[in-house]
């Protein structure tokens, strides 16, 4: 049985959102997604929300999602993971044959958090790591250093990612974080934890995203364009940061599953564009290598040659990625799915690619986790 | 279409207050036991599912990720699902859909809870589950709102407090036979003992509330062809259901858990059950508070509204009943302990053992072919139901 994306809705990323609550943002995204799919919330058989209690400031957060989704007295549950892993949960439910229409929701209200790194710090092992009182960006800095050293890359290589993604975001025109900036200028930004600099970090943003997926039968009834979930995978590496190897193994394992499901043998040939997690600039290069869109130690050269540019052979983060759209926490993956669907439908405006058919989206749960998901979307007809 | 899913093995750690083991170690213990019973190695597991309730208990953000290596998930597909107190039973539902979908053939389902890390008492952490503006400033905890719900249930059906106390008497007696029971929880109590125990939030008495517990539980589930290859007597997952009601619990009539009914109806339909009172032979409803067992039995449509207490007085829910439906033969949360997510999976494991005829002293007298486990959570808001059969 095939599963299709039939509706997408977004409450667009912004730096702060004092005028709306998280519920109102979710409502906006849900209303748009249901309208896009041509359904009413009562038609939905199952709902999944991705969230983590500490980021919400509320324990057992699924308590606060049903009303604004139109999901009262319906099957609803939380998945504590990135948006793509959450989407895998809805996908699996529909594949059982017991559900026809499923909804996945993710949101970010990071502007409510005064010091986000204090929340990150609570995810470090309470016995071995937390007593060291390291700022979690220090963990990212260490991993970045390990990654650059193992490949022989330097900071100018990761600065290229920032320059590309901010330029794409400015062209696309939806986000407050777009700009034309040269890699050299990126290196002038404040050091946070050497070699990590301020502009290497995706700035926090608020937003909400809702995606509606359905069986083939429903998809054919409701929509002219058919966007199929051709493959999906998710995986965990290890929460012990001292065991990290700088290779993003979680995405390697997740990609294997997604490729085998989608029948993709050579992703470099078979994928038309990709949306890759770039919460930190080095993560884009690291993730590209983990999922086989570059060989070990070759992603920086390809980046420099323009391979991943909008006009390149394999455009990556066409709407600006997380650096260009903001870090939306667990919603990052779904924002990327939303943008990939725009590309596949031909609705991506200034950054529209020419007739793309296959998209790859890779998401990371964020600092300091080592889990993520990979999704392959294919346009049919 | 869905492939059939079977339970092949189960593991349960001892329930206790202030376990010396970390949450990761508890998860490891339970996972190891479940794999041993299923005669499988962790390398044969395709994916791992984790259930654990609030991160606040451990003071660890992204608790699911933190527990992952203890649960054997390194370099594996791994997900944590979460519906508050309903998470334990939801864990098997989560594993069910990952396997039934055909995405995976084998799944290790782990449920862990370490509540005693919360000092001085986990009830303090529960204040964080309430609405930030309207409710939290009142300093509410779970005991307060459940005393409201209990009062409403007793008022609508005119149930005497003595009858509610009978639930504690039954479950704490059943718990005496559970090898994992928490020290000092089970016992031969009388209704008088229960009513003489300290009032915590009227009408809730100390012996009507489940304790603070640390423990972990795990099961191994597989697809039909894996199950048939590995065992002659698989226990099947026949039906699952879950349902979440509105966040605004103050706007609902609390006397009846409609969300449990909807979850149960979903599971009955999937299992092809028309008359649950005849077709369910043993039941493990969620009993963190004494009245909840009766409340849930009605939500599960195993008794008419207001009838569960009367049936209780007649011994209909007793473990050695001949014509009734044994309820909480394990001893439940009141008799074994309440490590929230692990308690839910403990209930699933009890049904699994009853169906296999391996519940030892707890084996119910009547013949059982099909059993149901249920959990509940959030702001008196979510019901999770699973039906297992031989």
XYZ file of C-alpha atoms in Angstrom:
771
model
C 0.000 0.000 0.000
C 1.337 3.439 -0.900
C 1.059 6.530 1.268
C 0.849 10.095 -0.087
C 1.155 13.622 1.235
C -2.167 15.291 0.462
C -2.015 18.495 2.473
C 0.504 20.892 3.951
C 0.070 23.866 6.242
C 2.548 26.245 7.798
C 2.548 29.045 10.299
C 5.599 30.699 8.796
C 8.826 30.920 10.828
C 9.420 34.178 12.647
C 11.896 35.420 15.234
C 9.311 36.084 17.910
C 5.555 35.695 18.012
C 4.103 37.538 21.004
C 0.808 38.026 19.155
C -0.082 34.315 19.101
C 0.104 31.319 21.420
C 1.498 27.961 20.308
C -2.095 26.787 20.065
C -2.999 29.561 17.642
C 0.041 28.803 15.499
C -0.886 25.113 15.354
C -4.471 26.079 14.522
C -3.295 28.248 11.613
C -1.090 25.466 10.227
C -3.812 22.844 10.694
C -6.496 24.948 9.043
C -4.266 25.545 6.017
C -3.288 21.864 5.777
C -6.887 20.643 5.948
C -7.927 23.190 3.334
C -5.025 22.128 1.132
C -6.030 18.481 1.486
C -9.721 19.221 1.003
C -10.666 17.513 4.252
C -12.321 18.324 7.550
C -10.601 17.357 10.804
C -13.386 14.832 11.394
C -12.126 12.894 8.360
C -8.763 12.273 10.033
C -8.253 8.841 11.596
C -5.061 9.415 13.557
C -2.956 12.336 14.778
C 0.667 12.495 15.914
C 2.338 15.476 17.537
C 6.090 15.720 18.012
C 7.257 17.500 21.137
C 9.640 17.399 24.065
C 8.380 18.462 27.489
C 11.361 20.594 28.449
C 11.089 22.760 25.355
C 7.381 23.274 25.959
C 7.815 24.058 29.649
C 4.926 21.680 30.219
C 5.015 18.042 31.257
C 3.012 15.478 29.260
C 2.602 17.893 26.404
C 0.160 15.798 24.349
C -2.478 17.077 26.781
C -2.418 20.396 24.971
C -2.654 19.384 21.309
C -6.092 17.911 20.521
C -8.308 21.018 20.584
C -6.525 23.199 18.052
C -6.012 20.213 15.696
C -9.696 19.266 15.730
C -8.608 15.998 17.314
C -10.768 15.845 20.429
C -11.858 12.266 21.192
C -9.667 10.894 18.401
C -6.513 8.755 18.414
C -3.712 11.214 19.226
C -0.258 10.644 20.644
C 3.127 12.246 20.971
C 6.374 11.057 19.439
C 9.396 12.578 21.179
C 11.529 12.930 18.076
C 12.264 15.033 15.016
C 9.433 15.653 12.556
C 10.458 12.930 10.097
C 10.552 10.253 12.773
C 7.098 11.480 13.777
C 5.987 11.262 10.151
C 7.311 7.665 10.084
C 4.905 6.914 12.913
C 1.879 8.184 10.926
C 3.191 6.415 7.805
C 3.387 3.099 9.696
C -0.115 3.539 11.087
C -1.565 4.057 7.620
C 0.412 1.082 6.287
C -1.381 -1.180 8.794
C -4.542 -0.613 6.763
C -6.532 0.443 9.825
C -6.243 4.176 9.121
C -6.848 6.142 5.937
C -5.915 9.717 6.771
C -3.230 10.718 9.264
C -1.916 14.046 10.493
C 1.490 14.994 11.838
C 1.999 18.229 13.729
C 5.122 20.007 14.964
C 5.679 23.473 16.303
C 8.269 25.699 17.872
C 7.828 28.485 20.395
C 11.483 28.822 21.235
C 11.083 32.572 21.732
C 9.428 31.693 25.054
C 12.707 30.191 26.249
C 15.055 32.753 27.690
C 18.228 30.679 27.556
C 17.773 27.738 25.221
C 21.161 26.284 26.029
C 20.009 25.748 29.629
C 17.339 23.439 28.251
C 19.908 21.680 26.047
C 22.114 21.228 29.096
C 19.369 19.210 30.783
C 19.739 16.611 28.010
C 23.352 15.926 28.909
C 23.984 12.876 31.080
C 23.262 13.994 34.662
C 26.049 11.908 36.188
C 28.967 12.046 33.779
C 28.593 15.158 31.671
C 26.356 17.728 33.324
C 28.654 18.264 36.345
C 31.286 19.549 33.908
C 28.941 22.499 33.349
C 29.754 22.741 29.672
C 27.605 24.916 27.486
C 25.981 22.489 25.019
C 27.332 24.620 22.154
C 30.686 23.478 23.448
C 29.577 19.942 22.562
C 28.717 21.126 19.057
C 32.062 22.921 18.850
C 33.884 19.729 19.840
C 32.009 17.681 17.268
C 32.606 20.319 14.606
C 36.331 20.268 15.393
C 36.402 16.477 15.203
C 34.487 16.540 11.914
C 36.712 19.200 10.309
C 39.938 17.502 11.455
C 38.908 14.035 10.285
C 38.191 15.394 6.761
C 40.873 18.019 6.540
C 38.229 20.746 6.152
C 38.526 24.242 7.553
C 36.082 26.869 8.798
C 35.825 28.480 5.381
C 34.268 25.230 4.135
C 31.466 25.372 6.678
C 31.074 29.136 6.142
C 30.112 28.336 2.539
C 27.093 26.454 3.836
C 25.980 29.543 5.749
C 26.462 31.806 2.733
C 24.530 29.467 0.416
C 21.612 28.879 2.756
C 21.178 32.509 3.770
C 21.212 33.522 0.105
C 18.607 30.879 -0.767
C 16.427 32.103 2.101
C 16.639 35.695 0.869
C 15.720 34.640 -2.651
C 12.802 32.568 -1.404
C 11.636 35.566 0.595
C 9.656 33.996 3.432
C 12.139 34.051 6.248
C 13.595 36.811 8.435
C 17.046 35.221 8.354
C 17.984 35.509 4.675
C 20.907 37.638 3.553
C 23.672 37.876 0.985
C 26.806 37.286 2.980
C 30.191 35.980 1.874
C 31.903 33.018 3.571
C 34.667 35.378 4.651
C 32.134 37.608 6.397
C 30.725 34.561 8.201
C 34.165 34.038 9.704
C 33.996 37.540 11.169
C 31.072 36.609 13.434
C 31.605 36.007 17.155
C 33.229 32.722 18.189
C 30.862 30.667 20.348
C 32.892 27.538 20.952
C 35.852 27.327 18.637
C 35.567 26.508 15.733
C 31.817 27.169 15.999
C 30.793 30.785 15.373
C 27.576 32.665 15.891
C 26.577 32.520 12.215
C 27.259 28.766 12.099
C 24.257 28.304 14.381
C 20.709 28.393 13.031
C 18.948 31.165 14.989
C 15.910 30.121 17.036
C 12.508 30.773 15.497
C 8.799 30.188 16.140
C 6.346 28.442 13.843
C 4.037 25.488 13.320
C 3.606 22.912 10.592
C 0.926 20.331 9.860
C 1.132 17.665 7.166
C -1.737 15.418 6.075
C -0.956 11.977 4.664
C -3.353 9.446 3.241
C -3.817 6.226 1.343
C -3.574 6.089 -2.438
C -7.338 5.878 -2.816
C -7.920 9.080 -0.824
C -4.988 10.872 -2.458
C -6.362 10.177 -5.949
C -9.789 11.413 -4.915
C -8.537 14.676 -3.429
C -5.590 15.856 -5.475
C -4.297 16.171 -9.029
C -0.661 15.982 -7.972
C 0.462 12.821 -6.230
C 3.376 13.104 -3.841
C 4.316 9.686 -2.619
C 6.292 8.754 0.476
C 8.684 6.487 -1.400
C 10.949 5.741 1.523
C 11.344 6.645 5.178
C 13.803 5.688 7.890
C 14.809 6.812 11.362
C 17.513 5.808 13.816
C 19.315 6.491 17.055
C 23.085 6.443 17.539
C 24.055 6.994 21.163
C 23.239 9.626 23.797
C 26.770 9.313 25.177
C 28.474 12.294 23.592
C 31.920 10.895 24.400
C 31.132 8.068 21.962
C 30.257 10.344 19.069
C 32.450 9.747 16.078
C 31.650 12.846 14.063
C 29.941 10.809 11.338
C 26.203 11.229 12.085
C 25.656 7.486 12.067
C 21.965 7.994 12.895
C 21.359 9.371 9.400
C 23.478 6.672 7.740
C 21.254 3.968 9.281
C 18.060 5.946 8.590
C 19.078 6.566 4.957
C 19.800 2.883 4.318
C 16.228 2.015 5.284
C 14.756 4.872 3.247
C 16.832 4.033 0.151
C 15.998 0.352 0.252
C 12.296 1.154 0.619
C 12.435 3.616 -2.298
C 14.577 1.301 -4.436
C 17.346 3.891 -4.654
C 20.786 2.438 -5.383
C 22.649 5.569 -6.332
C 21.232 8.535 -4.431
C 23.462 11.037 -6.236
C 21.752 10.139 -9.499
C 18.307 9.333 -8.237
C 17.634 12.354 -6.040
C 16.798 15.692 -7.693
C 17.191 17.923 -4.646
C 17.581 17.596 -0.919
C 16.600 19.375 2.275
C 19.296 18.509 4.802
C 19.457 19.463 8.483
C 21.894 22.354 8.949
C 21.149 23.388 12.533
C 24.901 23.978 12.627
C 26.728 24.718 9.398
C 29.008 21.658 9.690
C 25.953 19.445 10.138
C 24.971 19.974 6.483
C 28.314 18.624 5.271
C 28.338 15.853 7.876
C 24.788 14.807 7.001
C 25.445 14.909 3.243
C 28.287 12.438 3.750
C 26.280 10.259 6.168
C 23.463 9.762 3.669
C 25.725 9.217 0.685
C 25.117 12.503 -1.165
C 28.882 13.016 -0.951
C 31.696 10.578 -0.328
C 33.724 10.791 2.896
C 35.735 13.994 2.841
C 34.318 15.263 -0.458
C 31.300 17.332 0.561
C 33.259 20.563 1.096
C 34.823 20.391 -2.381
C 31.435 19.762 -3.948
C 29.995 22.661 -1.952
C 32.770 24.946 -3.187
C 32.217 23.863 -6.779
C 28.561 24.850 -6.538
C 27.297 21.267 -6.777
C 24.693 21.962 -4.056
C 23.710 25.441 -5.278
C 20.262 26.210 -6.666
C 21.762 25.947 -10.144
C 23.956 22.971 -9.214
C 23.501 19.298 -9.962
C 21.969 18.536 -6.583
C 20.469 21.636 -4.952
C 20.496 21.381 -1.164
C 18.311 23.469 1.161
C 16.653 25.358 -1.648
C 14.605 27.571 0.682
C 17.473 28.236 3.083
C 17.559 25.255 5.431
C 17.525 25.882 9.175
C 20.197 28.567 8.921
C 17.980 30.507 6.536
C 14.549 29.684 8.009
C 15.511 29.523 11.658
C 15.918 26.655 14.063
C 12.406 25.399 14.683
C 13.556 22.584 16.951
C 11.531 19.393 16.415
C 9.629 21.151 13.629
C 12.753 21.506 11.465
C 12.071 18.221 9.677
C 8.474 19.095 8.861
C 9.369 22.595 7.652
C 11.762 20.886 5.269
C 9.039 18.467 4.141
C 6.701 21.428 3.591
C 9.283 23.172 1.416
C 10.104 19.986 -0.493
C 6.418 19.543 -1.291
C 6.308 23.156 -2.580
C 9.235 22.308 -4.903
C 7.622 19.097 -6.132
C 4.351 20.907 -6.798
C 6.132 23.728 -8.599
C 5.095 26.292 -5.963
C 8.549 27.336 -4.724
C 8.543 30.768 -6.370
C 11.972 32.354 -6.817
C 13.834 29.199 -5.871
C 11.738 26.821 -7.990
C 13.817 24.075 -9.601
C 13.067 22.752 -13.027
C 10.562 19.923 -12.805
C 11.989 18.020 -9.814
C 10.602 14.524 -9.244
C 12.468 13.052 -6.293
C 13.274 14.841 -3.058
C 15.274 13.711 -0.068
C 14.704 15.254 3.347
C 17.014 14.505 6.258
C 16.361 15.776 9.760
C 18.240 15.746 13.039
C 16.550 15.999 16.413
C 18.977 18.717 17.452
C 21.513 19.271 20.143
C 22.629 17.174 21.965
C 20.796 14.177 20.448
C 22.059 11.646 17.984
C 18.837 10.695 16.274
C 17.157 11.665 13.070
C 15.154 10.598 10.070
C 15.360 10.424 6.282
C 12.408 10.761 3.925
C 12.207 10.259 0.162
C 9.336 11.935 -1.678
C 8.487 11.187 -5.290
C 6.075 13.076 -7.521
C 3.888 10.815 -9.605
C 1.985 11.896 -12.680
C -2.931 -4.883 4.909
C -1.795 -5.372 8.444
C 0.336 -8.361 9.227
C -0.504 -10.228 12.402
C 1.648 -9.383 15.398
C 2.585 -11.691 18.269
C 4.142 -11.275 21.714
C 7.072 -13.648 22.182
C 8.676 -12.750 25.462
C 8.355 -10.485 28.479
C 10.611 -9.141 31.191
C 9.814 -7.259 34.372
C 12.185 -5.952 37.014
C 11.387 -5.939 40.701
C 9.231 -2.937 41.657
C 10.826 -0.785 44.346
C 11.213 2.660 45.833
C 14.674 4.199 45.368
C 16.242 1.673 43.028
C 20.001 1.897 42.968
C 19.984 1.179 39.247
C 19.722 4.087 36.823
C 16.853 4.257 34.376
C 19.176 2.935 31.674
C 20.100 -0.057 33.834
C 16.482 -0.831 34.683
C 15.668 -0.707 30.948
C 18.578 -3.013 30.213
C 17.461 -5.546 32.844
C 13.900 -5.741 31.554
C 15.019 -5.845 27.907
C 17.490 -8.644 28.635
C 14.814 -10.731 30.370
C 12.355 -10.256 27.498
C 14.977 -11.209 24.907
C 15.951 -14.273 26.947
C 12.378 -15.489 27.124
C 11.952 -14.940 23.397
C 15.263 -16.736 22.885
C 16.533 -13.842 20.792
C 19.633 -11.712 20.617
C 19.497 -7.918 20.410
C 21.020 -8.191 16.911
C 17.787 -9.886 15.787
C 15.722 -6.861 16.846
C 14.774 -4.537 13.967
C 13.505 -1.598 16.012
C 13.106 -0.464 19.604
C 10.196 1.388 21.152
C 10.434 3.223 24.475
C 7.730 4.404 26.834
C 8.508 6.568 29.811
C 6.464 9.268 31.512
C 7.491 12.842 32.378
C 11.116 13.859 31.831
C 10.702 15.888 35.029
C 11.064 12.759 37.159
C 14.643 12.251 36.082
C 15.437 15.889 35.436
C 16.588 14.817 31.985
C 15.514 16.576 28.788
C 15.019 14.193 25.820
C 14.697 11.300 28.255
C 13.884 8.881 25.453
C 17.220 9.534 23.779
C 19.006 9.278 27.112
C 17.517 5.831 27.820
C 18.135 4.516 24.309
C 21.410 2.698 24.876
C 20.050 0.994 27.991
C 17.187 -0.295 25.873
C 19.566 -1.664 23.246
C 18.757 0.877 20.552
C 22.248 1.930 19.493
C 22.339 2.274 15.693
C 18.759 1.050 15.466
C 15.447 2.603 14.492
C 14.156 3.917 17.811
C 11.111 5.928 18.841
C 9.638 7.100 22.081
C 5.885 7.522 22.169
C 4.239 9.413 24.940
C 0.716 9.773 26.273
C 1.398 10.421 29.959
C 0.097 7.624 32.197
C -1.296 5.831 29.161
C 2.217 5.359 27.752
C 2.783 1.852 29.150
C -0.080 0.287 27.236
C 0.536 2.632 24.330
C 4.035 1.138 24.042
C 2.695 -2.177 22.763
C 0.322 -0.299 20.431
C 3.337 1.614 19.111
C 5.269 -1.607 18.569
C 2.182 -3.156 17.014
C 1.834 -0.532 14.272
C 5.541 -0.555 13.447
C 5.402 -4.340 12.909
C 1.846 -4.587 11.518
C 2.778 -2.010 8.872
C 5.361 -4.406 7.467
C 8.188 -1.933 8.100
C 9.809 -4.189 10.697
C 9.619 -7.865 11.655
C 10.790 -7.679 15.236
C 10.413 -4.980 17.853
C 11.636 -4.655 21.412
C 9.173 -2.651 23.499
C 10.625 -1.182 26.687
C 8.830 0.826 29.370
C 10.829 2.468 32.129
C 10.080 4.708 35.054
C 12.248 5.992 37.833
C 10.056 8.194 39.951
C 12.033 8.288 43.168
C 14.720 10.571 41.751
C 12.180 13.374 42.173
C 12.726 14.941 45.556
C 10.955 15.318 47.806
C 7.995 13.768 45.948
C 6.973 13.293 42.285
C 3.613 14.972 42.948
C 5.539 18.251 42.888
C 6.639 17.546 39.322
C 3.041 16.888 38.348
C 2.209 20.549 38.865
C 3.946 21.106 35.526
C 1.265 19.158 33.631
C -1.330 21.863 34.250
C -2.215 24.934 32.250
C 0.461 27.547 32.891
C -1.917 30.433 33.454
C -5.171 29.067 34.783
C -4.254 26.067 36.894
C -0.582 25.896 37.834
C -0.663 28.946 40.110
C -3.228 27.121 42.267
C -0.520 24.657 43.270
C -2.598 21.684 42.092
C -1.291 18.145 41.910
C -2.822 14.913 40.663
C -4.273 13.870 44.017
C -6.440 16.963 44.089
C -8.030 16.556 40.685
C -8.567 12.841 41.162
C -10.306 13.515 44.428
C -12.638 15.767 42.406
C -13.205 13.046 39.820
C -13.714 10.371 42.503
C -16.221 12.588 44.291
C -18.162 13.167 41.080
C -18.213 9.442 40.254
C -19.395 8.549 43.774
C -22.013 11.302 43.756
C -23.577 10.452 40.389
C -23.888 6.726 41.123
C -24.322 7.043 44.926
C -21.379 4.766 45.608
C -20.379 4.362 49.259
C -16.732 4.911 50.163
C -16.638 1.384 51.618
C -17.217 -0.068 48.155
C -14.359 1.919 46.650
C -12.159 0.650 49.497
C -12.984 -2.912 48.397
C -10.908 -2.325 45.255
C -7.843 -1.672 47.410
C -8.601 -4.774 49.483
C -8.900 -6.960 46.363
C -5.842 -5.644 44.566
C -3.525 -5.485 47.545
C -4.421 -9.123 48.290
C -3.810 -10.170 44.668
C -0.483 -8.353 44.767
C 0.805 -10.691 47.486
C 1.314 -13.324 44.783
C 3.242 -11.119 42.378
C 6.988 -11.786 42.478
C 7.812 -8.199 41.478
C 5.597 -6.444 44.013
C 6.997 -3.422 45.789
C 7.842 -3.960 49.450
C 5.042 -2.949 51.809
C 2.410 -2.414 49.098
C 0.514 -5.703 48.993
C -1.173 -7.215 52.011
C -4.311 -8.584 53.582
C -6.134 -5.370 54.367
C -9.750 -4.889 55.410
C -12.142 -2.166 54.312
C -11.719 -0.705 57.789
C -7.943 -0.563 57.368
C -8.354 1.321 54.101
C -10.812 3.811 55.535
C -8.668 4.299 58.624
C -5.643 5.201 56.527
C -4.663 8.831 56.252
C -6.887 11.067 54.122
C -4.688 12.561 51.429
C -7.255 14.626 49.552
C -10.789 13.691 50.532
C -12.197 11.205 49.576
C -8.839 9.705 48.543
C -7.192 7.761 51.403
C -3.575 6.672 51.430
C -4.456 2.999 50.817
C -6.528 4.011 47.784
C -3.494 5.463 46.005
C -0.716 3.575 44.248
C 2.820 4.287 45.466
C 5.904 5.913 43.960
C 7.855 3.181 42.197
C 10.969 2.531 40.111
C 10.907 -0.328 37.603
C 11.085 -1.318 33.968
C 9.173 -3.762 31.793
C 9.830 -5.072 28.293
C 8.268 -7.307 25.691
C 9.398 -8.663 22.351
C 6.877 -8.579 19.528
C 7.237 -10.008 16.043
C 5.430 -10.466 12.772
C 3.412 -13.622 12.151
C 6.067 -15.483 10.187
C 8.772 -14.706 12.753
C 6.451 -15.813 15.554
C 5.551 -19.079 13.867
C 9.209 -19.818 13.257
C 10.132 -19.208 16.884
C 7.281 -20.568 18.974
C 4.382 -23.033 18.915
C 2.196 -20.952 21.188
C 2.305 -17.300 20.196
C 0.090 -14.767 21.946
C -1.494 -12.459 19.367
C -2.284 -8.777 19.498
C -5.895 -8.792 18.289
C -6.956 -5.222 18.762
C -5.622 -1.856 19.845
C -7.286 1.453 20.553
C -6.419 4.851 21.908
C -8.223 8.131 22.277
C -7.467 11.607 23.611
C -10.102 13.980 24.951
C -9.979 17.787 25.148
C -7.373 19.597 27.259
C -10.150 21.446 29.041
C -10.871 18.814 31.698
C -12.852 21.342 33.715
C -15.455 21.430 30.926
C -16.165 17.696 30.968
C -18.427 15.647 33.217
C -15.856 13.540 35.009
C -18.227 10.800 36.116
C -17.600 8.758 32.953
C -14.395 8.276 30.897
C -15.722 8.631 27.365
C -12.160 8.523 25.938
C -11.726 5.031 27.435
C -14.975 3.946 25.807
C -13.859 5.250 22.406
C -10.466 3.561 22.741
C -12.168 0.313 23.771
C -14.637 0.471 20.883
C -11.717 0.931 18.463
C -9.966 -2.134 19.919
C -13.139 -4.261 20.008
C -13.883 -3.443 16.387
C -10.360 -4.364 15.332
C -10.581 -7.633 17.271
C -14.063 -8.372 15.902
C -15.560 -8.387 19.395
C -19.317 -7.781 19.513
C -20.066 -8.552 23.164
C -17.035 -7.698 25.288
C -18.654 -8.957 28.486
C -18.693 -12.474 27.019
C -15.584 -12.303 24.857
C -13.106 -10.728 27.291
C -12.078 -13.314 29.871
C -9.577 -11.420 31.993
C -8.953 -7.699 32.291
C -6.256 -5.415 33.662
C -7.794 -1.932 33.893
C -5.580 0.899 35.114
C -5.922 1.350 38.889
C -3.613 4.106 40.133
C -6.499 5.061 42.412
C -9.039 2.579 43.755
C -12.065 4.207 42.104
C -10.283 4.274 38.710
C -10.559 0.507 38.304
C -14.369 0.686 38.525
C -14.498 3.857 36.430
C -12.433 2.165 33.727
C -14.361 -1.121 33.799
C -17.439 0.932 32.912
C -15.551 2.844 30.215
C -14.410 -0.489 28.785
C -18.130 -1.436 28.512
C -17.555 -4.439 30.791
C -20.190 -3.042 33.168
C -23.076 -0.612 32.762
C -22.549 2.907 34.072
C -22.613 2.755 37.865
C -22.783 -1.052 37.909
C -19.066 -1.882 38.363
C -19.164 -1.175 42.139
C -22.203 -3.457 42.576
C -20.488 -6.245 40.660
C -17.420 -5.707 42.837
C -19.480 -6.301 45.952
C -20.688 -9.579 44.412
C -17.133 -10.778 43.682
C -17.594 -10.523 39.903
C -14.095 -9.063 39.450
C -12.316 -11.487 41.812
C -9.384 -13.562 40.677
C -11.109 -16.853 41.495
C -14.484 -15.940 39.994
C -16.159 -18.662 37.950
C -18.667 -16.624 35.993
C -17.310 -13.104 36.360
C -14.363 -11.372 34.694
C -11.215 -11.397 36.865
C -9.947 -7.816 37.065
C -6.398 -6.894 38.062
C -5.340 -10.462 38.904
C -1.775 -9.125 39.045
C -2.636 -6.889 41.956
C -2.526 -3.895 39.675
C -0.910 -0.625 40.558
C -2.373 -0.736 44.064
C -0.965 -4.194 44.746
C 2.288 -4.291 42.773
C 3.315 -0.638 42.412
C 3.037 2.217 39.958
C 6.154 2.926 37.900
C 3.924 4.793 35.468
C 4.908 3.586 31.978
C 6.320 0.311 33.297
C 3.089 -0.260 35.249
C 1.077 -0.106 32.023
C 3.330 -2.633 30.345
C 3.243 -4.776 33.522
C -0.516 -5.029 32.936
C 0.028 -6.148 29.348
C 2.552 -8.722 30.596
C 0.018 -10.019 33.146
C -2.506 -10.658 30.357
C 0.251 -12.330 28.318
C 1.115 -14.634 31.251
C -2.540 -15.405 32.008
C -3.127 -16.410 28.380
C -0.051 -18.614 28.431
C -1.192 -20.161 31.707
C 2.083 -19.126 33.313
C 0.799 -16.685 35.924
C 1.547 -19.152 38.748
C -0.398 -18.406 41.920
C -2.083 -15.528 40.137
C -3.545 -17.748 37.396
C -7.271 -17.068 37.231
C -9.638 -19.947 37.785
C -11.787 -19.538 34.671
C -10.553 -20.490 31.240
C -9.057 -17.555 29.363
C -8.706 -17.175 25.635
C -8.695 -13.420 25.378
C -7.673 -10.628 27.725
C -7.539 -6.847 27.775
C -5.141 -4.356 29.338
C -5.876 -0.651 29.608
C -4.109 2.451 30.812
C -5.086 6.056 31.222
C -3.333 9.337 31.682
C -2.827 13.027 30.944
C -5.439 15.349 32.447
C -7.937 12.502 32.922
C -7.907 12.572 29.171
C -6.400 9.570 27.392
C -7.344 5.900 27.156
C -5.120 3.184 25.699
C -6.388 -0.356 25.185
C -4.872 -3.606 23.903
C -6.509 -6.980 23.452
C -4.384 -10.134 23.424
C -5.526 -13.639 22.526
C -4.217 -17.181 22.342
